[in-house]
mmCIF file of C-alpha atoms and ligand atoms in Angstrom:
data_model
loop_
_atom_site.group_PDB
_atom_site.id
_atom_site.type_symbol
_atom_site.label_atom_id
_atom_site.label_comp_id
_atom_site.label_asym_id
_atom_site.label_seq_id
_atom_site.Cartn_x
_atom_site.Cartn_y
_atom_site.Cartn_z
ATOM 1 C CA SER A 197 75.046 77.991 90.634
ATOM 2 C CA SER A 198 75.817 79.768 87.392
ATOM 3 C CA GLU A 199 73.918 80.268 84.189
ATOM 4 C CA ASN A 200 77.022 79.666 82.124
ATOM 5 C CA GLY A 201 76.390 77.373 79.231
ATOM 6 C CA THR A 202 72.630 77.755 79.382
ATOM 7 C CA SER A 203 71.457 81.186 78.425
ATOM 8 C CA GLY A 204 71.846 84.910 78.847
ATOM 9 C CA ARG A 205 74.787 87.197 78.497
ATOM 10 C CA GLY A 206 78.398 86.155 78.650
ATOM 11 C CA ALA A 207 80.488 86.593 81.787
ATOM 12 C CA LEU A 208 83.280 89.128 82.233
ATOM 13 C CA ILE A 209 86.153 87.365 83.960
ATOM 14 C CA VAL A 210 89.288 89.243 85.002
ATOM 15 C CA PHE A 211 92.658 87.775 85.926
ATOM 16 C CA GLU A 212 94.840 90.042 88.044
ATOM 17 C CA GLY A 213 98.112 89.492 89.832
ATOM 18 C CA MET A 214 101.807 90.114 89.759
ATOM 19 C CA ASP A 215 104.141 89.398 86.903
ATOM 20 C CA ARG A 216 105.089 85.669 87.001
ATOM 21 C CA SER A 217 102.054 84.714 89.065
ATOM 22 C CA GLY A 218 100.991 82.386 86.248
ATOM 23 C CA LYS A 219 97.816 84.295 85.418
ATOM 24 C CA SER A 220 98.399 84.492 81.659
ATOM 25 C CA THR A 221 98.935 80.727 81.428
ATOM 26 C CA GLN A 222 95.791 80.096 83.460
ATOM 27 C CA ALA A 223 93.754 82.632 81.478
ATOM 28 C CA ARG A 224 94.610 80.681 78.310
ATOM 29 C CA ARG A 225 93.751 77.382 80.019
ATOM 30 C CA LEU A 226 90.349 78.710 81.073
ATOM 31 C CA LEU A 227 89.770 79.971 77.528
ATOM 32 C CA ASN A 228 90.488 76.503 76.140
ATOM 33 C CA HIS A 229 88.329 74.879 78.807
ATOM 34 C CA ILE A 230 85.328 77.116 78.095
ATOM 35 C CA ASN A 231 85.679 76.685 74.339
ATOM 36 C CA ALA A 232 85.936 72.904 74.717
ATOM 37 C CA THR A 233 83.047 72.457 77.126
ATOM 38 C CA THR A 234 80.440 75.104 76.326
ATOM 39 C CA LYS A 235 78.449 76.100 73.295
ATOM 40 C CA HIS A 236 78.780 79.841 73.934
ATOM 41 C CA GLY A 237 82.598 79.901 74.148
ATOM 42 C CA ALA A 238 84.935 82.675 75.249
ATOM 43 C CA ILE A 239 87.505 85.138 73.969
ATOM 44 C CA LEU A 240 90.755 86.208 75.620
ATOM 45 C CA GLN A 241 91.495 89.916 75.895
ATOM 46 C CA PRO A 242 94.943 90.790 77.227
ATOM 47 C CA PHE A 243 95.653 94.251 78.681
ATOM 48 C CA PRO A 244 97.711 96.016 77.632
ATOM 49 C CA ASP A 245 96.491 94.993 74.166
ATOM 50 C CA ARG A 246 99.626 95.663 72.176
ATOM 51 C CA ASN A 247 97.873 95.294 68.835
ATOM 52 C CA GLU A 248 95.763 98.428 68.809
ATOM 53 C CA PRO A 249 97.338 101.873 68.203
ATOM 54 C CA ILE A 250 97.611 103.054 71.808
ATOM 55 C CA GLY A 251 98.818 99.606 72.822
ATOM 56 C CA GLN A 252 101.618 99.885 70.289
ATOM 57 C CA LEU A 253 102.791 103.044 72.062
ATOM 58 C CA ILE A 254 102.594 101.253 75.424
ATOM 59 C CA ASP A 255 104.621 98.397 73.966
ATOM 60 C CA ARG A 256 107.294 100.838 72.819
ATOM 61 C CA TYR A 257 107.296 102.455 76.267
ATOM 62 C CA LEU A 258 107.737 99.084 77.983
ATOM 63 C CA LYS A 259 110.636 98.307 75.637
ATOM 64 C CA ARG A 260 112.235 101.654 76.580
ATOM 65 C CA GLU A 261 111.932 103.048 73.045
ATOM 66 C CA ILE A 262 109.801 106.049 73.993
ATOM 67 C CA ASP A 263 108.984 107.923 77.198
ATOM 68 C CA PHE A 264 105.716 108.980 78.787
ATOM 69 C CA SER A 265 105.036 111.242 81.736
ATOM 70 C CA GLU A 266 103.468 109.161 84.535
ATOM 71 C CA LYS A 267 100.016 110.669 84.071
ATOM 72 C CA ALA A 268 100.091 110.332 80.283
ATOM 73 C CA LEU A 269 101.147 106.701 80.712
ATOM 74 C CA HIS A 270 98.254 106.095 83.082
ATOM 75 C CA LEU A 271 95.790 107.530 80.588
ATOM 76 C CA ALA A 272 97.341 105.516 77.743
ATOM 77 C CA PHE A 273 96.785 102.227 79.619
ATOM 78 C CA SER A 274 93.263 103.358 80.411
ATOM 79 C CA ALA A 275 92.546 104.443 76.816
ATOM 80 C CA ASN A 276 93.829 101.056 75.664
ATOM 81 C CA ARG A 277 91.052 99.458 77.736
ATOM 82 C CA TRP A 278 88.420 101.921 76.502
ATOM 83 C CA GLN A 279 89.371 101.051 72.924
ATOM 84 C CA LYS A 280 88.191 97.513 73.688
ATOM 85 C CA GLU A 281 85.006 98.460 75.552
ATOM 86 C CA PRO A 282 82.759 98.170 72.476
ATOM 87 C CA LEU A 283 84.178 94.728 71.655
ATOM 88 C CA ILE A 284 83.748 93.552 75.257
ATOM 89 C CA LEU A 285 80.135 94.737 75.364
ATOM 90 C CA GLU A 286 79.247 93.232 71.974
ATOM 91 C CA THR A 287 80.852 89.913 72.881
ATOM 92 C CA ILE A 288 79.102 89.666 76.258
ATOM 93 C CA ASP A 289 75.850 90.649 74.598
ATOM 94 C CA LYS A 290 76.186 87.724 72.178
ATOM 95 C CA GLY A 291 76.431 85.360 75.147
ATOM 96 C CA VAL A 292 80.170 84.793 74.813
ATOM 97 C CA ASP A 293 82.440 85.032 77.881
ATOM 98 C CA VAL A 294 85.267 87.579 77.909
ATOM 99 C CA ILE A 295 88.450 86.754 79.827
ATOM 100 C CA CYS A 296 90.689 89.746 80.524
ATOM 101 C CA ASP A 297 94.337 89.172 81.374
ATOM 102 C CA ARG A 298 94.711 92.284 83.608
ATOM 103 C CA TYR A 299 92.254 95.160 83.771
ATOM 104 C CA ALA A 300 91.623 98.505 85.479
ATOM 105 C CA PHE A 301 92.926 97.177 88.815
ATOM 106 C CA SER A 302 96.408 96.918 87.318
ATOM 107 C CA GLY A 303 95.924 100.449 86.044
ATOM 108 C CA VAL A 304 95.125 101.819 89.480
ATOM 109 C CA ALA A 305 97.640 99.685 91.408
ATOM 110 C CA TYR A 306 100.632 100.419 89.150
ATOM 111 C CA SER A 307 99.984 104.152 89.100
ATOM 112 C CA MET A 308 99.414 104.316 92.865
ATOM 113 C CA ALA A 309 102.606 102.316 93.388
ATOM 114 C CA LYS A 310 104.376 105.067 91.479
ATOM 115 C CA GLY A 311 102.913 107.669 93.794
ATOM 116 C CA LEU A 312 99.949 109.015 91.835
ATOM 117 C CA ASP A 313 96.878 109.936 93.845
ATOM 118 C CA ARG A 314 94.060 107.371 94.000
ATOM 119 C CA SER A 315 91.256 109.822 93.405
ATOM 120 C CA TRP A 316 92.988 110.988 90.216
ATOM 121 C CA VAL A 317 93.973 107.577 88.848
ATOM 122 C CA ARG A 318 90.629 105.850 89.374
ATOM 123 C CA GLN A 319 88.670 108.387 87.302
ATOM 124 C CA SER A 320 89.806 107.277 83.864
ATOM 125 C CA ASP A 321 88.507 103.723 84.312
ATOM 126 C CA VAL A 322 85.185 104.606 85.924
ATOM 127 C CA GLY A 323 82.383 103.419 83.664
ATOM 128 C CA LEU A 324 84.225 100.477 82.123
ATOM 129 C CA PRO A 325 82.322 97.164 82.242
ATOM 130 C CA ARG A 326 82.381 95.734 85.762
ATOM 131 C CA PRO A 327 83.807 92.200 85.973
ATOM 132 C CA ASP A 328 81.489 89.477 87.268
ATOM 133 C CA ILE A 329 84.533 87.997 88.935
ATOM 134 C CA VAL A 330 88.143 89.005 89.564
ATOM 135 C CA LEU A 331 90.562 86.120 90.027
ATOM 136 C CA TYR A 332 93.443 87.555 91.983
ATOM 137 C CA PHE A 333 96.613 85.482 91.686
ATOM 138 C CA GLU A 334 98.508 85.718 94.936
ATOM 139 C CA VAL A 335 102.064 84.471 94.746
ATOM 140 C CA SER A 336 104.842 84.728 97.310
ATOM 141 C CA PRO A 337 107.924 86.681 96.225
ATOM 142 C CA GLU A 338 110.020 83.497 96.703
ATOM 143 C CA VAL A 339 107.875 81.406 94.369
ATOM 144 C CA ALA A 340 107.663 84.209 91.796
ATOM 145 C CA LYS A 341 111.439 84.500 91.895
ATOM 146 C CA SER A 342 111.903 80.759 91.429
ATOM 147 C CA ARG A 343 109.924 81.007 88.180
ATOM 148 C CA GLY A 344 112.693 82.966 86.515
ATOM 149 C CA GLY A 345 114.212 86.391 86.747
ATOM 150 C CA PHE A 346 112.562 89.593 85.719
ATOM 151 C CA GLY A 347 112.572 90.304 82.032
ATOM 152 C CA GLU A 348 113.878 93.335 80.262
ATOM 153 C CA GLU A 349 110.665 95.319 80.386
ATOM 154 C CA ARG A 350 110.680 98.541 82.251
ATOM 155 C CA LEU A 351 108.119 97.878 84.994
ATOM 156 C CA GLU A 352 109.514 94.484 85.988
ATOM 157 C CA LYS A 353 111.385 95.689 89.051
ATOM 158 C CA GLU A 354 111.183 94.009 92.404
ATOM 159 C CA GLU A 355 110.414 97.043 94.544
ATOM 160 C CA LEU A 356 107.728 98.343 92.195
ATOM 161 C CA GLN A 357 106.138 94.892 92.065
ATOM 162 C CA ARG A 358 106.053 94.779 95.869
ATOM 163 C CA ASN A 359 104.314 98.135 95.988
ATOM 164 C CA VAL A 360 101.862 97.068 93.281
ATOM 165 C CA ALA A 361 101.003 93.969 95.322
ATOM 166 C CA LYS A 362 100.379 96.150 98.344
ATOM 167 C CA GLU A 363 98.116 98.513 96.408
ATOM 168 C CA MET A 364 96.195 95.555 94.935
ATOM 169 C CA GLN A 365 95.252 94.452 98.464
ATOM 170 C CA GLY A 366 93.379 97.707 98.913
ATOM 171 C CA LEU A 367 91.343 97.178 95.727
ATOM 172 C CA ARG A 368 89.756 93.861 96.731
ATOM 173 C CA GLY A 369 86.008 93.839 96.366
ATOM 174 C CA GLU A 370 83.285 91.293 97.102
ATOM 175 C CA ASN A 371 83.530 89.828 93.601
ATOM 176 C CA TRP A 372 87.225 88.969 94.077
ATOM 177 C CA ILE A 373 88.406 85.389 94.464
ATOM 178 C CA ILE A 374 91.915 84.924 95.809
ATOM 179 C CA ILE A 375 93.755 82.188 93.942
ATOM 180 C CA ASN A 376 96.757 80.654 95.708
ATOM 181 C CA ALA A 377 99.194 80.869 92.817
ATOM 182 C CA ASN A 378 101.974 79.181 94.820
ATOM 183 C CA ASN A 379 100.283 75.866 94.056
ATOM 184 C CA ASP A 380 101.163 73.737 91.037
ATOM 185 C CA GLU A 381 99.555 74.524 87.683
ATOM 186 C CA ASP A 382 96.940 71.769 87.821
ATOM 187 C CA THR A 383 95.767 72.766 91.300
ATOM 188 C CA VAL A 384 95.493 76.391 90.219
ATOM 189 C CA GLU A 385 93.606 75.330 87.082
ATOM 190 C CA ARG A 386 91.137 73.375 89.235
ATOM 191 C CA ASP A 387 90.616 76.386 91.535
ATOM 192 C CA VAL A 388 90.036 78.653 88.532
ATOM 193 C CA ARG A 389 87.443 76.247 87.086
ATOM 194 C CA ILE A 390 85.609 76.049 90.422
ATOM 195 C CA ALA A 391 85.508 79.847 90.559
ATOM 196 C CA TYR A 392 84.222 79.949 86.966
ATOM 197 C CA GLU A 393 81.449 77.446 87.673
ATOM 198 C CA ASN A 394 80.306 79.533 90.623
ATOM 199 C CA ILE A 395 80.036 82.897 88.922
ATOM 200 C CA ILE A 396 76.767 84.563 89.753
ATOM 201 C CA LYS A 397 75.824 86.970 86.999
ATOM 202 C CA THR A 398 73.500 89.884 87.486
ATOM 203 C CA LYS A 399 70.994 90.257 84.656
ATOM 204 C CA GLU A 400 72.851 93.215 83.171
ATOM 205 C CA LEU A 401 76.608 93.672 83.125
ATOM 206 C CA GLY A 402 77.511 96.412 85.615
ATOM 207 C CA LYS A 403 79.893 99.346 85.292
ATOM 208 C CA LEU A 404 82.931 100.155 87.413
ATOM 209 C CA THR A 405 82.123 102.862 89.910
ATOM 210 C CA GLU A 406 84.498 102.174 92.786
ATOM 211 C CA ILE A 407 87.969 101.049 91.818
HETATM 212 P P1 DGP B 107 101.892 92.225 80.732
HETATM 213 O O1 DGP B 107 101.727 92.265 79.243
HETATM 214 O O2 DGP B 107 100.701 91.661 81.471
HETATM 215 O O3 DGP B 107 103.203 91.590 81.145
HETATM 216 O O4 DGP B 107 101.954 93.767 81.213
HETATM 217 C C1 DGP B 107 103.027 94.564 80.807
HETATM 218 C C2 DGP B 107 103.471 95.456 81.930
HETATM 219 O O5 DGP B 107 102.584 96.567 82.054
HETATM 220 C C3 DGP B 107 103.512 94.776 83.287
HETATM 221 O O6 DGP B 107 104.717 95.155 83.952
HETATM 222 C C4 DGP B 107 102.334 95.332 84.014
HETATM 223 C C5 DGP B 107 102.138 96.684 83.405
HETATM 224 N N1 DGP B 107 100.746 97.123 83.350
HETATM 225 C C6 DGP B 107 99.678 96.414 82.922
HETATM 226 N N2 DGP B 107 98.568 97.143 82.954
HETATM 227 C C7 DGP B 107 98.936 98.363 83.415
HETATM 228 C C8 DGP B 107 98.238 99.586 83.664
HETATM 229 O O7 DGP B 107 97.040 99.711 83.441
HETATM 230 N N3 DGP B 107 98.987 100.636 84.130
HETATM 231 C C9 DGP B 107 100.319 100.528 84.350
HETATM 232 N N4 DGP B 107 100.972 101.616 84.793
HETATM 233 N N5 DGP B 107 101.008 99.390 84.139
HETATM 234 C C10 DGP B 107 100.327 98.341 83.680
HETATM 235 NA NA1 NA B 108 105.007 91.178 82.284
HETATM 236 NA NA1 NA B 109 101.323 88.165 81.259
#
């Protein structure tokens, strides 16, 4: 059973998965649920965070306004997360949950899917706060497709997404929960809540060592 809602530090909850897996919708639903049902509450932290300076550059890259070399892009996404590390730590310390919509696993999986070497790409995220739980949204290509075509953004290409999904499989750790994102929204929401209720927090928030 979890200590959520009673005492101690907040939980670090990460949503990962492919584009159109429904994770952003469900991250917002969990945020609302926690804020409606607990005293401690939660905040939602999307990555990339397009509001801070490095995130603005990433946003312009995704909209094809500027270019990055692949390694510089990798470090930009990573730096975008490091910019938010102090906020994440302070928030957790206050007892408030932090929900991240994507995290370092996207960073590693996208860059590996583009052919960068794992031992190089993992380094820049080592030391970031370690999630208490990673909710991995698994969606079949058919269902993802039925939810609408890819948008205009530069990484929303079918082959790349397939490779990202493949790389994500290799990143699964013992704190990962696989969410069947082919199910309807209410079923997925129920599964997410069950996972949330069953988070087991260590006394101190850990740090990412293996990614
Ligand atoms: P989103 O705002 O979740 O739709 O993400 C925007 C795009 O950026 C999406 O195609 C996934 C990709 N992305 C997210 N995080 C990272 C990362 O850390 N590295 C790379 N290369 N791509 C990422
Ligand atoms: Na997207
Ligand atoms: Na999203």
